[in-house]
Amino acid sequence: MGGFFPSLPVRIPYSPGIQHWWDPFWWAFQIIVMAVLLLTFRKIAMSVDEDNAKQEIQPRVKKSQK
């Protein structure tokens, strides 16, 4: 145990273990997936905010034109 990357505290008897590249690969994969998800949700949220701002401005403009 005691390594940089966390692992399950379960030892599997007679197991050769996993390759040393697997833990860093898994961490990198998770970081990339989470970054893509965060950027996607940010883009969606910003577009929703823009749509709400446009809807709030339009009634004000119509009222002032009357």
mmCIF file of C-alpha atoms in Angstrom, residues 39-62:
data_model
loop_
_atom_site.group_PDB
_atom_site.id
_atom_site.type_symbol
_atom_site.label_atom_id
_atom_site.label_comp_id
_atom_site.label_asym_id
_atom_site.label_seq_id
_atom_site.Cartn_x
_atom_site.Cartn_y
_atom_site.Cartn_z
ATOM 1 C CA LEU A 39 -16.865 22.089 -19.684
ATOM 2 C CA THR A 40 -20.002 20.647 -21.302
ATOM 3 C CA PHE A 41 -22.194 21.510 -18.307
ATOM 4 C CA ARG A 42 -20.624 24.985 -18.150
ATOM 5 C CA LYS A 43 -21.427 25.583 -21.816
ATOM 6 C CA ILE A 44 -25.015 24.397 -21.329
ATOM 7 C CA ALA A 45 -25.454 26.547 -18.215
ATOM 8 C CA MET A 46 -24.075 29.635 -19.961
ATOM 9 C CA SER A 47 -26.432 29.145 -22.914
ATOM 10 C CA VAL A 48 -29.386 28.767 -20.532
ATOM 11 C CA ASP A 49 -28.333 31.963 -18.731
ATOM 12 C CA GLU A 50 -28.099 33.821 -22.053
ATOM 13 C CA ASP A 51 -31.565 32.605 -23.059
ATOM 14 C CA ASN A 52 -33.009 33.717 -19.707
ATOM 15 C CA ALA A 53 -31.346 37.117 -20.022
ATOM 16 C CA LYS A 54 -32.778 37.581 -23.532
ATOM 17 C CA GLN A 55 -36.261 36.645 -22.320
ATOM 18 C CA GLU A 56 -36.024 39.180 -19.474
ATOM 19 C CA ILE A 57 -34.892 41.980 -21.793
ATOM 20 C CA GLN A 58 -37.554 41.431 -24.487
ATOM 21 C CA PRO A 59 -40.619 42.183 -22.296
ATOM 22 C CA ARG A 60 -38.954 45.342 -21.011
ATOM 23 C CA VAL A 61 -38.284 46.538 -24.537
ATOM 24 C CA LYS A 62 -41.891 45.836 -25.591
#
